[in-house]
mmCIF file of C-alpha atoms in Angstrom:
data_model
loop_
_atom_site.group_PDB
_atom_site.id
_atom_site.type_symbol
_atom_site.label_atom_id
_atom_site.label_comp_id
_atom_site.label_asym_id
_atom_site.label_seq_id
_atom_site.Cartn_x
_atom_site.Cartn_y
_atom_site.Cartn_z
ATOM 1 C CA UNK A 21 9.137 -14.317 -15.252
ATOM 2 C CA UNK A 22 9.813 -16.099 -12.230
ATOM 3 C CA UNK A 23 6.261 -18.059 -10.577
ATOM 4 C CA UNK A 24 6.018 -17.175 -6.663
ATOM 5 C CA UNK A 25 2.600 -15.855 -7.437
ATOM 6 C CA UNK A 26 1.650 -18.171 -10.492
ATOM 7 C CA UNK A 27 -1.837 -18.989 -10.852
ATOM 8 C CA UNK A 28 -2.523 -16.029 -8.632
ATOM 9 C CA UNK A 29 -5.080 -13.461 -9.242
ATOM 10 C CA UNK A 30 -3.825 -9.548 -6.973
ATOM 11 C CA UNK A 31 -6.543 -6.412 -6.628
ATOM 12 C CA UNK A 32 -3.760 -3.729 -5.828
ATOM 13 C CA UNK A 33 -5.632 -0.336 -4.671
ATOM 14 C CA UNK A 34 -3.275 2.336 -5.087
ATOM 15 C CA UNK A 35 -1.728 0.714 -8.191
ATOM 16 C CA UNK A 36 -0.612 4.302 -10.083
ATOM 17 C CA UNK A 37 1.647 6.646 -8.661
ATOM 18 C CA UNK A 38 2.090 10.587 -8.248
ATOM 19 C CA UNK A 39 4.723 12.292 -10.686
ATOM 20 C CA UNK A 40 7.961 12.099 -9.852
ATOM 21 C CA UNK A 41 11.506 11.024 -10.450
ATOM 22 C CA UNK A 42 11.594 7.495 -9.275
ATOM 23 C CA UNK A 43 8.982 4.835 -8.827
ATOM 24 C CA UNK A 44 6.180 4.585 -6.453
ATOM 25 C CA UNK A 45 4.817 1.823 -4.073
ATOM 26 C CA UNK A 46 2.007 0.856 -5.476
ATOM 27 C CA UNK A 47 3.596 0.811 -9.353
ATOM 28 C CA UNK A 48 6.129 -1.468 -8.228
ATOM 29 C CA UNK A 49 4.216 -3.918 -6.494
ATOM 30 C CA UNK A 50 1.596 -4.244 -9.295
ATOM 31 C CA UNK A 51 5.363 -5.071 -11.675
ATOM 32 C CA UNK A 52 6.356 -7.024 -9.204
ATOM 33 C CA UNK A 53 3.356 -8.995 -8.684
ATOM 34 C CA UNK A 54 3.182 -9.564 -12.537
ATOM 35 C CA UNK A 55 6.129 -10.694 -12.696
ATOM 36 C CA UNK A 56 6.285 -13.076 -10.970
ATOM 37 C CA UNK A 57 2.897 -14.619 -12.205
ATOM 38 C CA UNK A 58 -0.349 -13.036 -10.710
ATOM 39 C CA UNK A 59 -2.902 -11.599 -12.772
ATOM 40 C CA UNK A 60 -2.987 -8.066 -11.484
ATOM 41 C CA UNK A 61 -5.795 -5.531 -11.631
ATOM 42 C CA UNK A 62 -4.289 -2.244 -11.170
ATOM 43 C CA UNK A 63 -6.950 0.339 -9.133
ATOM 44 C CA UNK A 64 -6.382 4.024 -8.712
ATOM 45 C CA UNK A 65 -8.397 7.080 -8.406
ATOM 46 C CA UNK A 66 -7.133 8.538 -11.553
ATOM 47 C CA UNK A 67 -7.363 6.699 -14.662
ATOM 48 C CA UNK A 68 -4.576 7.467 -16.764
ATOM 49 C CA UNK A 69 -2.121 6.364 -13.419
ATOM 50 C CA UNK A 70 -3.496 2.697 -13.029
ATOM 51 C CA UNK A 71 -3.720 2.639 -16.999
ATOM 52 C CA UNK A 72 -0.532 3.772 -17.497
ATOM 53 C CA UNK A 73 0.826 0.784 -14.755
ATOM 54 C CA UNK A 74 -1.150 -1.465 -16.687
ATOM 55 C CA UNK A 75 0.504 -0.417 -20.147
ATOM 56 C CA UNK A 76 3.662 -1.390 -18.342
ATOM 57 C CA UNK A 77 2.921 -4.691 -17.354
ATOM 58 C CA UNK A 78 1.347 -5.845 -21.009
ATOM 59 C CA UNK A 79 4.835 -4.290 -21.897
ATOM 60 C CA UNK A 80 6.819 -6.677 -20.099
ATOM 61 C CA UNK A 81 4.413 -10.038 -21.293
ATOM 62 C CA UNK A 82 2.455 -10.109 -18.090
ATOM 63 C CA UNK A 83 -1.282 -9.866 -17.547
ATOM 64 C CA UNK A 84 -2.796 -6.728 -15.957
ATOM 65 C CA UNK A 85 -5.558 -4.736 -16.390
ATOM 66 C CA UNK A 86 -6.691 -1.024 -15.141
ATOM 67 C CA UNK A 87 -9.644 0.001 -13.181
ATOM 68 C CA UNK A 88 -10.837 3.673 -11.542
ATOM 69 C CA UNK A 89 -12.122 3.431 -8.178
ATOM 70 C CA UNK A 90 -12.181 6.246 -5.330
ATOM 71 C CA UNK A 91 -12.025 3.971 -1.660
ATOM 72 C CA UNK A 92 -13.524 6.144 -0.169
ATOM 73 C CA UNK A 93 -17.143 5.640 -1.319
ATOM 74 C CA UNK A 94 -18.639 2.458 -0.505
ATOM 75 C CA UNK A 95 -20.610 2.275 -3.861
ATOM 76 C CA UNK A 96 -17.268 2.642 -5.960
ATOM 77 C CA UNK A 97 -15.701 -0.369 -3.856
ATOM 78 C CA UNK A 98 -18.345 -2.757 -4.331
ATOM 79 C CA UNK A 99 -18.180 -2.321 -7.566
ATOM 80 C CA UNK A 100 -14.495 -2.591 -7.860
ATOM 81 C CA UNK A 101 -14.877 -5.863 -5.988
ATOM 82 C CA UNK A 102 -17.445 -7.537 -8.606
ATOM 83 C CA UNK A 103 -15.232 -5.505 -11.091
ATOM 84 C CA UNK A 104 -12.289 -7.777 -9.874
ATOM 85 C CA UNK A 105 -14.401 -10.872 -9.783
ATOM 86 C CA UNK A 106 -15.568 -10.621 -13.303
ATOM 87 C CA UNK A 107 -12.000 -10.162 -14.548
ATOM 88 C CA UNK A 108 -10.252 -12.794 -12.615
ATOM 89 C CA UNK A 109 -12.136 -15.104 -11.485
ATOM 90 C CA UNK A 110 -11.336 -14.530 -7.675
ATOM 91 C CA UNK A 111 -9.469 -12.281 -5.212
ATOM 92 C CA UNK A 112 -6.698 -13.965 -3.718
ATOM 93 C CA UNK A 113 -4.411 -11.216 -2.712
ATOM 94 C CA UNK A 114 -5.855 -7.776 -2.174
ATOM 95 C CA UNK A 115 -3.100 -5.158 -1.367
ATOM 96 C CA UNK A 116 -4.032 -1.704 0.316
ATOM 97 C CA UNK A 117 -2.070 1.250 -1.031
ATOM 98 C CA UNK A 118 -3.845 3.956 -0.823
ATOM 99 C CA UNK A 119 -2.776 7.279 1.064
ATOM 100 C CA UNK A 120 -2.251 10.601 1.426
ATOM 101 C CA UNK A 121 -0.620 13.113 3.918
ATOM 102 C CA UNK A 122 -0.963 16.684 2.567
ATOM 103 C CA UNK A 123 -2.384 19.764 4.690
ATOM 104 C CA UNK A 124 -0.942 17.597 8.096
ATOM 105 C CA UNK A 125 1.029 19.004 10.864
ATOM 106 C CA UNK A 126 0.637 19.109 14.902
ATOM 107 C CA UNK A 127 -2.503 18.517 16.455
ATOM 108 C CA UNK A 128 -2.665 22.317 17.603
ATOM 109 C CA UNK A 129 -2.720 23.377 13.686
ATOM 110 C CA UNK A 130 -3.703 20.728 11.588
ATOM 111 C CA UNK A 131 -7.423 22.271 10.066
ATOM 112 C CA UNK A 132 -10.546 19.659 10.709
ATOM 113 C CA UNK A 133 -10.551 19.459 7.075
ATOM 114 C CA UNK A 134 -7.158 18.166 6.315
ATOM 115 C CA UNK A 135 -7.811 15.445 9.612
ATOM 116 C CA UNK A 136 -10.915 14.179 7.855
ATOM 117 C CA UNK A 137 -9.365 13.916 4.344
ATOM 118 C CA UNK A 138 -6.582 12.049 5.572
ATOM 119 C CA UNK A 139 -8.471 9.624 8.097
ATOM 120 C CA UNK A 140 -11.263 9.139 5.151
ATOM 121 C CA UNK A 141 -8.442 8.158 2.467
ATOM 122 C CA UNK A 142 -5.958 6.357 4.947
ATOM 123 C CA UNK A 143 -8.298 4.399 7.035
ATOM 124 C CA UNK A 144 -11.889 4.111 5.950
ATOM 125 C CA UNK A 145 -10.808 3.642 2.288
ATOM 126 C CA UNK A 146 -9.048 0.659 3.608
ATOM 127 C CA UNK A 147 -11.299 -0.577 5.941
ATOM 128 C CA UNK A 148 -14.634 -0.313 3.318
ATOM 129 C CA UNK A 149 -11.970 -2.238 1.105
ATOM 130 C CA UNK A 150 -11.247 -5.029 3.114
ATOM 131 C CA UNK A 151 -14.908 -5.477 3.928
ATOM 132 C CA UNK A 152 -15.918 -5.775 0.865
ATOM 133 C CA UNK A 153 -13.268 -8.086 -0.295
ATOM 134 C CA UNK A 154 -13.389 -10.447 2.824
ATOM 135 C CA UNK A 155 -16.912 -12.255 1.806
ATOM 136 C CA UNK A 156 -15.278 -13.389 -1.073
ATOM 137 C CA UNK A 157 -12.018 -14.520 0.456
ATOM 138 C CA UNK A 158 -13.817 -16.637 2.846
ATOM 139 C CA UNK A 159 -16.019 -18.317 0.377
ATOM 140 C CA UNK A 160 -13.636 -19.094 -1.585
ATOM 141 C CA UNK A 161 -11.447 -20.301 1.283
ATOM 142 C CA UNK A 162 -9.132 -18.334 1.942
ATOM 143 C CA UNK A 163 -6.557 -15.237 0.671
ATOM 144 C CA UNK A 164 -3.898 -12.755 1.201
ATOM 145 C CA UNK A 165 -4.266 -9.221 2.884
ATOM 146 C CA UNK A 166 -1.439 -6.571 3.025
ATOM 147 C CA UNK A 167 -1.786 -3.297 4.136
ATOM 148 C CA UNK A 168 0.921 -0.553 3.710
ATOM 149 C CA UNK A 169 0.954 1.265 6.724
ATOM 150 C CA UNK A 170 4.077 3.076 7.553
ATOM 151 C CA UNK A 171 6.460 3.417 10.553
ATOM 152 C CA UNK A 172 4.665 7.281 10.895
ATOM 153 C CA UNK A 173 2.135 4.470 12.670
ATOM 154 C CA UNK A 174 4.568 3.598 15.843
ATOM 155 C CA UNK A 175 7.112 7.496 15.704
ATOM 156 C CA UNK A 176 6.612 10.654 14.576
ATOM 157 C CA UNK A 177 5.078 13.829 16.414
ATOM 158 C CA UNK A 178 4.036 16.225 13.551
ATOM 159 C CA UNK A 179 1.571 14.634 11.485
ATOM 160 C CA UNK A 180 -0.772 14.027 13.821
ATOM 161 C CA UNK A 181 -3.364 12.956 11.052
ATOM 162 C CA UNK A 182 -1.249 10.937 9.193
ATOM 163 C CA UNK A 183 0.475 9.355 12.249
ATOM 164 C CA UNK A 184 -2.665 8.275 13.697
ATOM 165 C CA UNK A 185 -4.060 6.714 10.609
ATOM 166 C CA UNK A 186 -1.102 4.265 10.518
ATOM 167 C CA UNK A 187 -1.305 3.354 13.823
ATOM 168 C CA UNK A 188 -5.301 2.763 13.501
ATOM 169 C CA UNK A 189 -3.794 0.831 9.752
ATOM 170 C CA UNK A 190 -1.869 -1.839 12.378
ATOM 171 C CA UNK A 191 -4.794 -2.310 14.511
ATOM 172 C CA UNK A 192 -7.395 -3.084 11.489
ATOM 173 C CA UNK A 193 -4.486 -5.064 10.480
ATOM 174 C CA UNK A 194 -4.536 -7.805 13.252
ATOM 175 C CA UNK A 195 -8.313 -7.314 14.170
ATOM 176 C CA UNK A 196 -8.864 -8.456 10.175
ATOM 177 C CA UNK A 197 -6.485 -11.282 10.901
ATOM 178 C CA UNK A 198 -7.955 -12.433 14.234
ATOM 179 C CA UNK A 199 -11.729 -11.969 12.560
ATOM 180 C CA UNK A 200 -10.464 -14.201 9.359
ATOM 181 C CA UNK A 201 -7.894 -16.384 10.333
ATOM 182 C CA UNK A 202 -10.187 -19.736 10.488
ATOM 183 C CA UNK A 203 -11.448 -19.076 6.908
ATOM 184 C CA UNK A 204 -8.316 -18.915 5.627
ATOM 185 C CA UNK A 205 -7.902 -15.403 5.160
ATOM 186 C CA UNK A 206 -4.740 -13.918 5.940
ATOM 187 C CA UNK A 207 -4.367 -9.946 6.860
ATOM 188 C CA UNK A 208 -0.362 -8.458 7.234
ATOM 189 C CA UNK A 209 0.982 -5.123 6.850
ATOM 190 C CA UNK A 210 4.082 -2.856 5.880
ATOM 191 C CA UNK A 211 5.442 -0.491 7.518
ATOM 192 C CA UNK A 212 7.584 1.437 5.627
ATOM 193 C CA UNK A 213 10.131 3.625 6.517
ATOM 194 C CA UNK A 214 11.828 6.669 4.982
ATOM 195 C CA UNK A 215 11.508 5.650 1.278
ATOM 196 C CA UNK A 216 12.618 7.318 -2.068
ATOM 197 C CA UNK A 217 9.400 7.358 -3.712
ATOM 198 C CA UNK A 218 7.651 10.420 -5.621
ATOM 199 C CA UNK A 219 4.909 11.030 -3.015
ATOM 200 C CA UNK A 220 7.973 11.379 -0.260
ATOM 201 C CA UNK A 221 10.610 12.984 -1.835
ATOM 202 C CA UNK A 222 8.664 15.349 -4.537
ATOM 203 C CA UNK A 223 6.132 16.086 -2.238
ATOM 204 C CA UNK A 224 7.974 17.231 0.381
ATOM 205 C CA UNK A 225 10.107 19.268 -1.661
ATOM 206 C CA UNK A 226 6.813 21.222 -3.371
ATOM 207 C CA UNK A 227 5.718 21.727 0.211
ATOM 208 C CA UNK A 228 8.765 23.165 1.999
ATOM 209 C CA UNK A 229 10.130 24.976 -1.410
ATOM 210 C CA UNK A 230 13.633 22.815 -1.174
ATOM 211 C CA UNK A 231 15.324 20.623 -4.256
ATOM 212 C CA UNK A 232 14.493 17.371 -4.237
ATOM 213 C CA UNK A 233 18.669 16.626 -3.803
ATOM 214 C CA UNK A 234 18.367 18.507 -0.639
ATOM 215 C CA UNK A 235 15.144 16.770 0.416
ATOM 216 C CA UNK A 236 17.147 13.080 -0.101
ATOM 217 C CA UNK A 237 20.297 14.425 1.624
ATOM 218 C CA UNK A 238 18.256 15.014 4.735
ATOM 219 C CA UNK A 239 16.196 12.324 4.747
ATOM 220 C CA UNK A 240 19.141 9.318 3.412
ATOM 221 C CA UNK A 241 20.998 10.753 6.740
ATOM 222 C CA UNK A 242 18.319 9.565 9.123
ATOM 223 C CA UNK A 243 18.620 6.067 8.271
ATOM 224 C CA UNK A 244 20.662 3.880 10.203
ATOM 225 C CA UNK A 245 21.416 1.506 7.367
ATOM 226 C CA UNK A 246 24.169 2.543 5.060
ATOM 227 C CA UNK A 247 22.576 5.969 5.123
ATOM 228 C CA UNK A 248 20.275 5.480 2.582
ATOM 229 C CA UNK A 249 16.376 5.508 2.161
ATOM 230 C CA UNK A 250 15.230 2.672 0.824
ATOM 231 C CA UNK A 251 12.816 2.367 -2.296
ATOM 232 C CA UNK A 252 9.365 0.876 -3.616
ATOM 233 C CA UNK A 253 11.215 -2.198 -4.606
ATOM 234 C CA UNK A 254 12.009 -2.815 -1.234
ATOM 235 C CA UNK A 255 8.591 -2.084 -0.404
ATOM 236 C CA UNK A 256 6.948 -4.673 -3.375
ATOM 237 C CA UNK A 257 9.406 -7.293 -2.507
ATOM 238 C CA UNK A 258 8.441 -7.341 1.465
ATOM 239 C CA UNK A 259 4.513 -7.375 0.088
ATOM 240 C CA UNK A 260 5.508 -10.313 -2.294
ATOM 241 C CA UNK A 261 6.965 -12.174 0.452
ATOM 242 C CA UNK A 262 3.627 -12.007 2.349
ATOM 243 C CA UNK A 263 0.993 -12.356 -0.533
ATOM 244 C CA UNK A 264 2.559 -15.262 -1.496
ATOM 245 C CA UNK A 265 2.689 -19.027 0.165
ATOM 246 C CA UNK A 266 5.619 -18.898 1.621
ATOM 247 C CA UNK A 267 4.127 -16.664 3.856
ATOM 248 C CA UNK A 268 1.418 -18.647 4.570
ATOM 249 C CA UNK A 269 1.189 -19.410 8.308
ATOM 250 C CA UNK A 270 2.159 -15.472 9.125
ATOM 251 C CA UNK A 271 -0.753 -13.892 9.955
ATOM 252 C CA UNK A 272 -1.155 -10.411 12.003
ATOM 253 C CA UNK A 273 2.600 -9.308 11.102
ATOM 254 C CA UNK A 274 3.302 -5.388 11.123
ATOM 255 C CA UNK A 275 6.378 -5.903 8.897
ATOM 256 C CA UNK A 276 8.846 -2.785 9.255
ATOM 257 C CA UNK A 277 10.570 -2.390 6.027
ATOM 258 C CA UNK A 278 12.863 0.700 7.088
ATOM 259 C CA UNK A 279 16.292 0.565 7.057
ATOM 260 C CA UNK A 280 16.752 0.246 11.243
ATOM 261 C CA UNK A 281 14.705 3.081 12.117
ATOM 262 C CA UNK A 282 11.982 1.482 14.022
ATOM 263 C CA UNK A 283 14.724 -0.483 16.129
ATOM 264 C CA UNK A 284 16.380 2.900 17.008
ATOM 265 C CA UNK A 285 13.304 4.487 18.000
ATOM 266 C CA UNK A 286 11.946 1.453 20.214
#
């Protein structure tokens, strides 16, 4: 194991992953993260996903743990946070994962039901997240925020829901930063762009009825870089970058991690 995080303690929300062929975001950061020497307590909303992260971790020699939490509901965070604190000791990177996208489309068709879901999970999940983590960043002088957001935040045009979450995702990004910065606390956040992970790829393909080879040919030929999505490990190693120290006077980033695609757009 290498030591960019040692010493480091990491709450990662969003820390299983849906089914699929390949790996997800959140999985990969909470290996990542252990690997390279942070204590990691993996969250999710279903049990047997953050467990089954955690297994993998132990596997490998590192230290992680599992926990169920839905964001959500404010009485299930606060208790993830003194969850956390009990385990390890302090928070000093908290990483925001969580997200979904299903029952979007254009603002004249997306149901009210589908828009609430997806603000509730994307955005208020997040935000009750990082306010109850904050108070114990700043007492304890200081720690390391980073939001996955996505570059649906800045282009896009059909998932109005979705789209707008990510965009609201940058903004609580660098209001957290602004709000925290003299306590130490620092607040960042990924934008990812077209990415082979199973909540992309599978999902997509269980939606629209395509293969999943067919869903990746389509989607690797939008990216201006070699052609090809990229992948959670591209993803974890842009969020270990900025949870560590040697990101330490970057604060209020939107990071895109997308292959060109942003730049293209504008």
């Amino acid at each position: 194991m290498a030591d960019r995080l040692k010493g480091k303690t990491a709450l990662i929300v969003g820390a299983g992953q849906t089914p699929g062929e390949t790996i997800g975001n959140g999985r990969a950061m909470s290996i990542l993260f252990a690997r390279e020497g942070a204590q990691v307590l993996c969250v999710d909303r279903v049990a047997e996903r953050a467990e089954e992260t955690a297994a993998m971790i132990v596997a490998e020699g590192g230290q992680a743990t599992a926990f169920t939490a839905n964001v959500t509901k404010a009485d299930d965070v606060a208790v993830m946070i003194e969850e956390a604190k009990a385990r390890l000791g302090r928070i000093d990177i908290l990483v925001n994962n969580v997200g979904v996208g299903g029952g979007d489309g254009p603002a004249h068709r997306v149901e009210e039901a589908a828009f609430d879901r997806i603000l509730s999970v994307n955005l208020k999940g997040m935000w009750l997240t990082i306010k109850a983590a904050i108070p114990t960043m700043r007492e304890q002088g200081g720690g390391a925020i980073v939001n996955i957001s996505s570059l649906a935040g800045i282009a896009g045009g059909n998932q109005v829901a979705y789209e707008v979450s990510k965009a609201a995702v940058n903004r609580l990004t660098t209001s957290v930063a602004q709000s925290n910065a003299a306590k130490g606390v620092r607040c960042n956040a990924i934008m990812p762009g077209l990415m082979d992970t199973p909540m992309a790829v599978a999902g997509i393909a269980q939606a629209s009825g395509q293969e999943q080879e067919a869903v990746r040919a389509a989607r690797n030929a939008r990216v201006p870089l070699g052609g090809k999505m990229g992948n959670a490990w591209d993803t974890a190693y842009a969020a270990l970058f900025l949870a560590s120290d040697e990101a330490g006077f970057i604060t209020g980033a939107i990071l895109p991690v997308d292959g060109g695609m942003g730049s293209r757009i504008g």
